[in-house]
CSV table of C-alpha atoms and ligand atoms in Angstrom, one decimal:
chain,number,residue,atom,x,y,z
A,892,UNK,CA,-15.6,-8.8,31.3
A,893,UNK,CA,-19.3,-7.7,31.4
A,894,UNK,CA,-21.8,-8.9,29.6
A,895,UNK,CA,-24.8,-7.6,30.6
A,896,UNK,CA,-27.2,-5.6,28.2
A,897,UNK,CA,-29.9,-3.2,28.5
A,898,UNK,CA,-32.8,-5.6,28.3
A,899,UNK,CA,-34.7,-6.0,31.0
A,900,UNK,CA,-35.3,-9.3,32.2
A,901,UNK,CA,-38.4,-10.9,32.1
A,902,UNK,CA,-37.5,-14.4,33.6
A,903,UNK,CA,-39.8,-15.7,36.3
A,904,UNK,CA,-37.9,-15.3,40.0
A,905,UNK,CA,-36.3,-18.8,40.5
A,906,UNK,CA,-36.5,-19.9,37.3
A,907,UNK,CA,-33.1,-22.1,36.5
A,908,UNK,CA,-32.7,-19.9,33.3
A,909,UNK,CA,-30.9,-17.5,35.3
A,910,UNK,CA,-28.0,-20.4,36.6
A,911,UNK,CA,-27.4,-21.6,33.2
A,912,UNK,CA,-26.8,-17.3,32.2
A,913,UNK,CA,-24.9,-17.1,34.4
A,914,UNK,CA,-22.9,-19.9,34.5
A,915,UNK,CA,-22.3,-19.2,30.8
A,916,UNK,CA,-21.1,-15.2,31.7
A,917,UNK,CA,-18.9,-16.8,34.1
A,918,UNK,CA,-17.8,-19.4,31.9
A,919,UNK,CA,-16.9,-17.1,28.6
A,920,UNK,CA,-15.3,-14.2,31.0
A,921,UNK,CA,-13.2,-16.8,32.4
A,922,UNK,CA,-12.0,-18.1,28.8
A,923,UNK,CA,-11.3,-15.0,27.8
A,924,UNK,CA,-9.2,-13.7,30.8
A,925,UNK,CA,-7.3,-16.7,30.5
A,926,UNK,CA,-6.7,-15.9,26.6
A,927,UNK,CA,-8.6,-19.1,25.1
A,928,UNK,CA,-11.5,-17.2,23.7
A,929,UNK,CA,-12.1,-13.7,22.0
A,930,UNK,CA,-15.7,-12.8,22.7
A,931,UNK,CA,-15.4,-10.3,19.7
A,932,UNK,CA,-15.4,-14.1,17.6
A,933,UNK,CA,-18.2,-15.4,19.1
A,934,UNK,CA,-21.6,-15.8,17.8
A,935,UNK,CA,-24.8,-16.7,19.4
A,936,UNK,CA,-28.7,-18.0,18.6
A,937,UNK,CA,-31.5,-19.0,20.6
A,938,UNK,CA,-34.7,-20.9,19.2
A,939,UNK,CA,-38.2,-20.0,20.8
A,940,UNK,CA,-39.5,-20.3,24.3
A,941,UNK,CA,-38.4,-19.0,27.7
A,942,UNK,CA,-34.7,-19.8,26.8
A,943,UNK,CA,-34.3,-17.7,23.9
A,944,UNK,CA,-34.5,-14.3,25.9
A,945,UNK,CA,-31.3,-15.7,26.5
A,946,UNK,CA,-29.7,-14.0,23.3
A,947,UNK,CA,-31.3,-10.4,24.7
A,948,UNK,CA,-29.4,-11.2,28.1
A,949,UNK,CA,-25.5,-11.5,26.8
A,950,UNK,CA,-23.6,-8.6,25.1
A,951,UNK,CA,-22.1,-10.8,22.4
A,952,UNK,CA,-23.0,-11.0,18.4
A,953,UNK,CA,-26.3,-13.1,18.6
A,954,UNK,CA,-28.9,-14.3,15.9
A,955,UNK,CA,-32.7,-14.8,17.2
A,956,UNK,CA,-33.5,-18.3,15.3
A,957,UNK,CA,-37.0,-19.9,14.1
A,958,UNK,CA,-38.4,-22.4,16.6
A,959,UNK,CA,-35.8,-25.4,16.9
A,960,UNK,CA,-33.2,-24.0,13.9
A,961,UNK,CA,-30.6,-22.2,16.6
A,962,UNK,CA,-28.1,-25.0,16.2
A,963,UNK,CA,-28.8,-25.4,12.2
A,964,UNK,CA,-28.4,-21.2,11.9
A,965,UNK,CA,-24.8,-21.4,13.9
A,966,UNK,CA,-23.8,-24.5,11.8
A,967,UNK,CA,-24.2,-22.4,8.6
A,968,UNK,CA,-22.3,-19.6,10.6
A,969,UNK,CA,-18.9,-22.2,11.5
A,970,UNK,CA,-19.1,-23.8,7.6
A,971,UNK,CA,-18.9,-20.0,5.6
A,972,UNK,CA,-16.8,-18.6,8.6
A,973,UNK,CA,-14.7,-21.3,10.7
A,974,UNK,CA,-12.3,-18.8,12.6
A,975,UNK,CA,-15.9,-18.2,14.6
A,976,UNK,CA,-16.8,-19.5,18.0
A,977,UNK,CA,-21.0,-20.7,17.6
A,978,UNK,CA,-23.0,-21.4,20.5
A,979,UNK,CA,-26.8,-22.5,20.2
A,980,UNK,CA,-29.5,-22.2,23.2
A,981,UNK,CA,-32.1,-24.1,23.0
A,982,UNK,CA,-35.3,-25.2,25.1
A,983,UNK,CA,-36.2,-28.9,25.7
A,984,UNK,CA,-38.8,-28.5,23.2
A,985,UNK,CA,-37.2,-26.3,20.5
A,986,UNK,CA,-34.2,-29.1,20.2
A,987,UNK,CA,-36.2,-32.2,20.9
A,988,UNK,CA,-39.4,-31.3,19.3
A,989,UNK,CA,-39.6,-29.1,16.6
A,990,UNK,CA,-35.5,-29.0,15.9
A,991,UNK,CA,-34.6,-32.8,17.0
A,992,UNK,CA,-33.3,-33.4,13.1
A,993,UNK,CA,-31.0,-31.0,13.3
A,994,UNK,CA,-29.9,-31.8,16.5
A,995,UNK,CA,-29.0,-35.5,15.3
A,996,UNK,CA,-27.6,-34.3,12.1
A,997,UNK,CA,-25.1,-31.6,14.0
A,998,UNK,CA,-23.9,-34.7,16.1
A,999,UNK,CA,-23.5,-37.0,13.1
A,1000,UNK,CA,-21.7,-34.3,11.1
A,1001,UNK,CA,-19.4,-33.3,14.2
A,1002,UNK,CA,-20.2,-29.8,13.5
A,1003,UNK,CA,-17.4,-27.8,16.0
A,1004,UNK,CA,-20.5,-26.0,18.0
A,1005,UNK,CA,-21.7,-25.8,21.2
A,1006,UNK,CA,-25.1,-27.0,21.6
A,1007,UNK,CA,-26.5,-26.0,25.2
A,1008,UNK,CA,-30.2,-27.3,26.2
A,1009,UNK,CA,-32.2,-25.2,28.9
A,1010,UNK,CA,-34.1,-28.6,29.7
A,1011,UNK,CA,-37.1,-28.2,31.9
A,1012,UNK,CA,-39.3,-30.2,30.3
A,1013,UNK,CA,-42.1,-28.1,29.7
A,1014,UNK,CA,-43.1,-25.7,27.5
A,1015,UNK,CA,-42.8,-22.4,29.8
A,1016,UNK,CA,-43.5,-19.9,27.7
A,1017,UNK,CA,-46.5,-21.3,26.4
A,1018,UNK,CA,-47.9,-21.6,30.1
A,1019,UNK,CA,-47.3,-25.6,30.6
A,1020,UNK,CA,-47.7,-28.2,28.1
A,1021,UNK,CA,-45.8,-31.6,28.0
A,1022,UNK,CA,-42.5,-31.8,26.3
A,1023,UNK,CA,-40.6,-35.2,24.7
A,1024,UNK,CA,-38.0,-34.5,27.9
A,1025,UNK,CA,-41.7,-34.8,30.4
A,1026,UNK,CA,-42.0,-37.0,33.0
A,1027,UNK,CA,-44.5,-40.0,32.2
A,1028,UNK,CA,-47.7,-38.7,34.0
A,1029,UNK,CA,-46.6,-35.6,33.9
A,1030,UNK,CA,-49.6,-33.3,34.2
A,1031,UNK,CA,-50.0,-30.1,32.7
A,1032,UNK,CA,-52.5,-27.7,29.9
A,1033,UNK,CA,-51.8,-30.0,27.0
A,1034,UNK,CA,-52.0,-33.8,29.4
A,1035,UNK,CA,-54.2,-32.8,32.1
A,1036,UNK,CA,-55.0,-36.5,33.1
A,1037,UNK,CA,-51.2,-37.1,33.0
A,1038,UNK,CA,-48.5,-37.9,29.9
A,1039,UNK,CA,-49.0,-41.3,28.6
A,1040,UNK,CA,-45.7,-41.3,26.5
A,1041,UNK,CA,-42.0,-42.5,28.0
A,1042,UNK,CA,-39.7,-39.4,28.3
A,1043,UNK,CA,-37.0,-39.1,25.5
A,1044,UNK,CA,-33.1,-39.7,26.7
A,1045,UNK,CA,-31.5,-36.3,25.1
A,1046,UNK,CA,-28.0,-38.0,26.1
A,1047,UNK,CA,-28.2,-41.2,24.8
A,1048,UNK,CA,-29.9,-39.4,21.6
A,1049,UNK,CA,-26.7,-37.3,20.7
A,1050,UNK,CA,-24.3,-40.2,21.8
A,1051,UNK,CA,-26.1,-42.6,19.3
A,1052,UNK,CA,-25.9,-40.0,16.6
A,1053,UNK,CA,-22.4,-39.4,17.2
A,1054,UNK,CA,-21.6,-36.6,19.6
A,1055,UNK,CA,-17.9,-36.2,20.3
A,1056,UNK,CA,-18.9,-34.4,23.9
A,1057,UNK,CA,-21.6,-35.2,25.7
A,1058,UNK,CA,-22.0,-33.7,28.9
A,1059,UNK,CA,-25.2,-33.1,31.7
A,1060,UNK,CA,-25.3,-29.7,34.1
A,1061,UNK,CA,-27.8,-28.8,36.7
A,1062,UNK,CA,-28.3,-25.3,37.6
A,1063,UNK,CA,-28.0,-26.2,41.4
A,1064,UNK,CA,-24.7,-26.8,41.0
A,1065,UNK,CA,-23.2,-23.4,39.7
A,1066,UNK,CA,-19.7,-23.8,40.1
A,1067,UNK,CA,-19.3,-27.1,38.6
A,1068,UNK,CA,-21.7,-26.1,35.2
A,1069,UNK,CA,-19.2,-23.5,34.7
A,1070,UNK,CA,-16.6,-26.0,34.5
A,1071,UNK,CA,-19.0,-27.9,31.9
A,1072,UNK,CA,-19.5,-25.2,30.2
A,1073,UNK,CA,-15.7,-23.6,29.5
A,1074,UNK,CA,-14.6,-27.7,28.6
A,1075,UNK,CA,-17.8,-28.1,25.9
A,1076,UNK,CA,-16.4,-24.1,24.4
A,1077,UNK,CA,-13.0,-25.7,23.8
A,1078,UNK,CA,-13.8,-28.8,22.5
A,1079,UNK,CA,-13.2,-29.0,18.4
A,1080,UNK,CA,-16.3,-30.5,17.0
A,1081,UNK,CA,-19.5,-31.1,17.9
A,1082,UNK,CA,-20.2,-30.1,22.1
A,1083,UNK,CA,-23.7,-30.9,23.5
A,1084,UNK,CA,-24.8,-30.0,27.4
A,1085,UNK,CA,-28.0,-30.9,28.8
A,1086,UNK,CA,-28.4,-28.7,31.2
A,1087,UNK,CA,-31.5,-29.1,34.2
A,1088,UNK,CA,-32.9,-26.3,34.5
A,1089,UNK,CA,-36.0,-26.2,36.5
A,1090,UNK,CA,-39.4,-24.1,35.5
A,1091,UNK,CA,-41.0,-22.9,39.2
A,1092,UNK,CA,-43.4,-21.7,37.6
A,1093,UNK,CA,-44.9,-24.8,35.8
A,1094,UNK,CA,-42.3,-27.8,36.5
A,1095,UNK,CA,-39.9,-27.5,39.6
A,1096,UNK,CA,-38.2,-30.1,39.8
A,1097,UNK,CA,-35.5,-28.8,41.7
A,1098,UNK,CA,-36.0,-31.1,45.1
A,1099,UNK,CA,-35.6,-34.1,43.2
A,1100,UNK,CA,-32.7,-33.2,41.4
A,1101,UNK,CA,-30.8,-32.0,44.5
A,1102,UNK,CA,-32.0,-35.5,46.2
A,1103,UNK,CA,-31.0,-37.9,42.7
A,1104,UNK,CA,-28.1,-35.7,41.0
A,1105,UNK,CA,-24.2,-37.0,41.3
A,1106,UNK,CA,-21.1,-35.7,39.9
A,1107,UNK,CA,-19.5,-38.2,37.6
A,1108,UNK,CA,-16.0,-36.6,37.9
A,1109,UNK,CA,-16.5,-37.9,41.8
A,1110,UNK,CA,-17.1,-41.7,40.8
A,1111,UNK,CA,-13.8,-41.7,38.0
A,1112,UNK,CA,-15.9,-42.1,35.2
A,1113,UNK,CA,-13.6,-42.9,32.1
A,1114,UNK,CA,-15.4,-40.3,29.8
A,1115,UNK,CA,-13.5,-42.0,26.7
A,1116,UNK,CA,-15.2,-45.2,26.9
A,1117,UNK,CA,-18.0,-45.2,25.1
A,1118,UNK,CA,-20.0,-47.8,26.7
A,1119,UNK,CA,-19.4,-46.2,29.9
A,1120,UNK,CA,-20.9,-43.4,28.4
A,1121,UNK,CA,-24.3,-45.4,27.3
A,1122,UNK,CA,-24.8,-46.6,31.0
A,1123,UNK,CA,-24.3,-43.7,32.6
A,1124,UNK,CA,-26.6,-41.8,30.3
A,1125,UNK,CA,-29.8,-44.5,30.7
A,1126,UNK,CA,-29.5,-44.5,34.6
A,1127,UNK,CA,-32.4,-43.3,36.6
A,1128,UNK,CA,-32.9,-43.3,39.7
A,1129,UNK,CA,-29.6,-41.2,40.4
A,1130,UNK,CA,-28.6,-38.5,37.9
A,1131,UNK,CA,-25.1,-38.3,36.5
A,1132,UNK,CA,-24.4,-34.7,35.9
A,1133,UNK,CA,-20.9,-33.7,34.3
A,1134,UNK,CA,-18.8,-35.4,31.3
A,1135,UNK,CA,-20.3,-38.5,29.7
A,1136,UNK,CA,-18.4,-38.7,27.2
A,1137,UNK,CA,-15.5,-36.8,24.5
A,1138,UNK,CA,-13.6,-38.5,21.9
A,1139,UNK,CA,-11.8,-36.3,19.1
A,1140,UNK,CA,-12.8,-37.0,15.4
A,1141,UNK,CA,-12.5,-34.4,12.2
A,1142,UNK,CA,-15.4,-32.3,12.1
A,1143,UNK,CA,-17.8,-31.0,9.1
A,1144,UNK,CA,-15.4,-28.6,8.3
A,1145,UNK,CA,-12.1,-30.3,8.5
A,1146,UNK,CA,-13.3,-32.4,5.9
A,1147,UNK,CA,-15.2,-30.0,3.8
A,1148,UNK,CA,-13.7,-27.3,3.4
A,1149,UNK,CA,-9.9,-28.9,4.3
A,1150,UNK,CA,-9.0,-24.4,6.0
A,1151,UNK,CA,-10.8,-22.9,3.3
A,1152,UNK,CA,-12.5,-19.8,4.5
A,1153,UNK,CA,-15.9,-19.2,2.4
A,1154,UNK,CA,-16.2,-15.9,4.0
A,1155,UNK,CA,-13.3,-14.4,3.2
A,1156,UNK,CA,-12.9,-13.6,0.1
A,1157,UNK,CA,-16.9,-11.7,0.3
A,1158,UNK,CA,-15.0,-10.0,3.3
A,1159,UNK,CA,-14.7,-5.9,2.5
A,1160,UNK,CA,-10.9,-5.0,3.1
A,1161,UNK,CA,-10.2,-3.8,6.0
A,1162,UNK,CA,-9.8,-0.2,4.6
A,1163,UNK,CA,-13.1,-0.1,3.4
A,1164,UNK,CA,-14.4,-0.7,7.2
A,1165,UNK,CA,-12.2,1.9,8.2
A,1166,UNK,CA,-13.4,4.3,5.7
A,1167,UNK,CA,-16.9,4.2,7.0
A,1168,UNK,CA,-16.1,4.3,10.6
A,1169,UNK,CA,-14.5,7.7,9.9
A,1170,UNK,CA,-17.5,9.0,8.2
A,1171,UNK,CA,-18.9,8.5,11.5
B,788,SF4,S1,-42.3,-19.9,32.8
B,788,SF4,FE1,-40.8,-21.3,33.7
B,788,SF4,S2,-39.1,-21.4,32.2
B,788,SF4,FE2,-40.4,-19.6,31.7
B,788,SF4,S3,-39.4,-17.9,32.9
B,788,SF4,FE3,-41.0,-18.7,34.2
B,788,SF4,S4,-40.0,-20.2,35.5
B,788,SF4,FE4,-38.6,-19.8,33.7
């Protein structure tokens, strides 16, 4: 299916946006040929930053959020219509920095969205500053004598607030984020991917994640066992990529709403809609 728009894009050339786009565009077409997703029922939002051109990049109903709110505006989205499929973008900053409540409360709530972080830890479209995902002694416009602070552990975060999928990508490895990507858009509750996603412009890390990155799925990681999970998520020196962890629990609105539809009944009939398409 195609999903390109109009908009002309404005990435930088290299930057690791374009491998997580198009992963996801491979990832959704793929759903949908195989009949497990209807793009029509899809609905996505993107915070601020480099990352949230992302919305102007897929052909699919999309919502551009305040800085750090893209997984709290789809949330709202799954609770008053839960026949929807929500995705969130989000930068390293605009979840872990301005957004990182909502981030933990989606995980604790098992809200059924997908949560998908374009981490390069730096803020790129504010031309370099550190970010809570930054290096220590990282050194950019905000730290030029080098970040002080330890870097935050985005996995570990969401697996100690209670994510029922928990998953790491790197762009460098296309086919295998694809993968990621389709398992964390089935998955019923809350799905979270950290995805590496390097900045040429003001962070490339992409050497050292091609030298330190393994595939979990490789080593037989049991991604049920939670403690599994934890280790693999504080390790440093080499970098699991792929499932940590999935469990299945009810989510926010299994236990809310119990197949209530808030929507619904503020739905116009169906020959209303058709009325006004005529007019046209
Ligand atoms: S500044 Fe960095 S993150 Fe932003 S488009 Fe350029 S390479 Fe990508």
């Amino acid at each position: 299916m195609n999903l390109e728009t109009y908009a002309e894009n404005t990435w930088c050339k290299g930057c690791g946006n374009f491998g997580l786009l198009n992963s996801f565009k491979d990832a959704v077409s793929e759903l949908v040929e195989e009949g497990a997703l209807r793009a029509e029922n899809m609905v996505i939002s993107s915070g601020i930053g480099c990352h949230g051109k992302t919305v102007d990049y897929l052909n699919l109903n999309s919502f551009y959020s305040l800085h750090g709110r893209a997984i709290s505006c789809v949330s709202g989205m799954k609770i008053a219509n839960p026949n929807l499929t929500v995705v969130a973008f989000q930068g390293d900053g605009d979840a872990f920095g301005e957004g990182i409540a909502h981030v933990v409360f989606s995980a604790k709530r098992n809200i059924d969205a997908t949560l998908l972080v374009h981490d390069n830890s730096v803020y790129g479209l504010t031309t370099g500053q550190f970010t809570p995902t930054s290096e220590k002694g990282f050194k950019g416009k905000s730290t030029p004598r080098g970040s002080i602070e330890e870097p935050m552990n985005p996995l570990a975060l969401v697996l100690a607030s209670g994510g029922t999928f928990v998953a790491r990508g790197f762009v460098g490895k296309r086919k295998h984020l694809v993968g990621l990507f389709k398992k964390a858009l089935l998955h019923k509750g809350f799905s979270f991917v950290n995805v590496l996603q390097p900045c040429v412009t003001f962070n490339n890390t992409y050497s050292r994640y091609r030298e330190s990155t393994y595939i979990l799925e490789d080593e037989g990681h049991d991604a049920t066992d939670f403690q599994a999970a934890w280790g693999k998520a504080r390790e440093t020196e080499r970098i699991p990529i792929g499932l940590l962890y999935q469990v299945e629990r009810p989510t926010f609105n299994d236990l809310l709403l119990e197949g209530l539809v808030p929507a619904e009944p503020r739905a116009p009939p169906l020959s209303a809609i058709s009325e006004i398409i005529s007019e046209r």
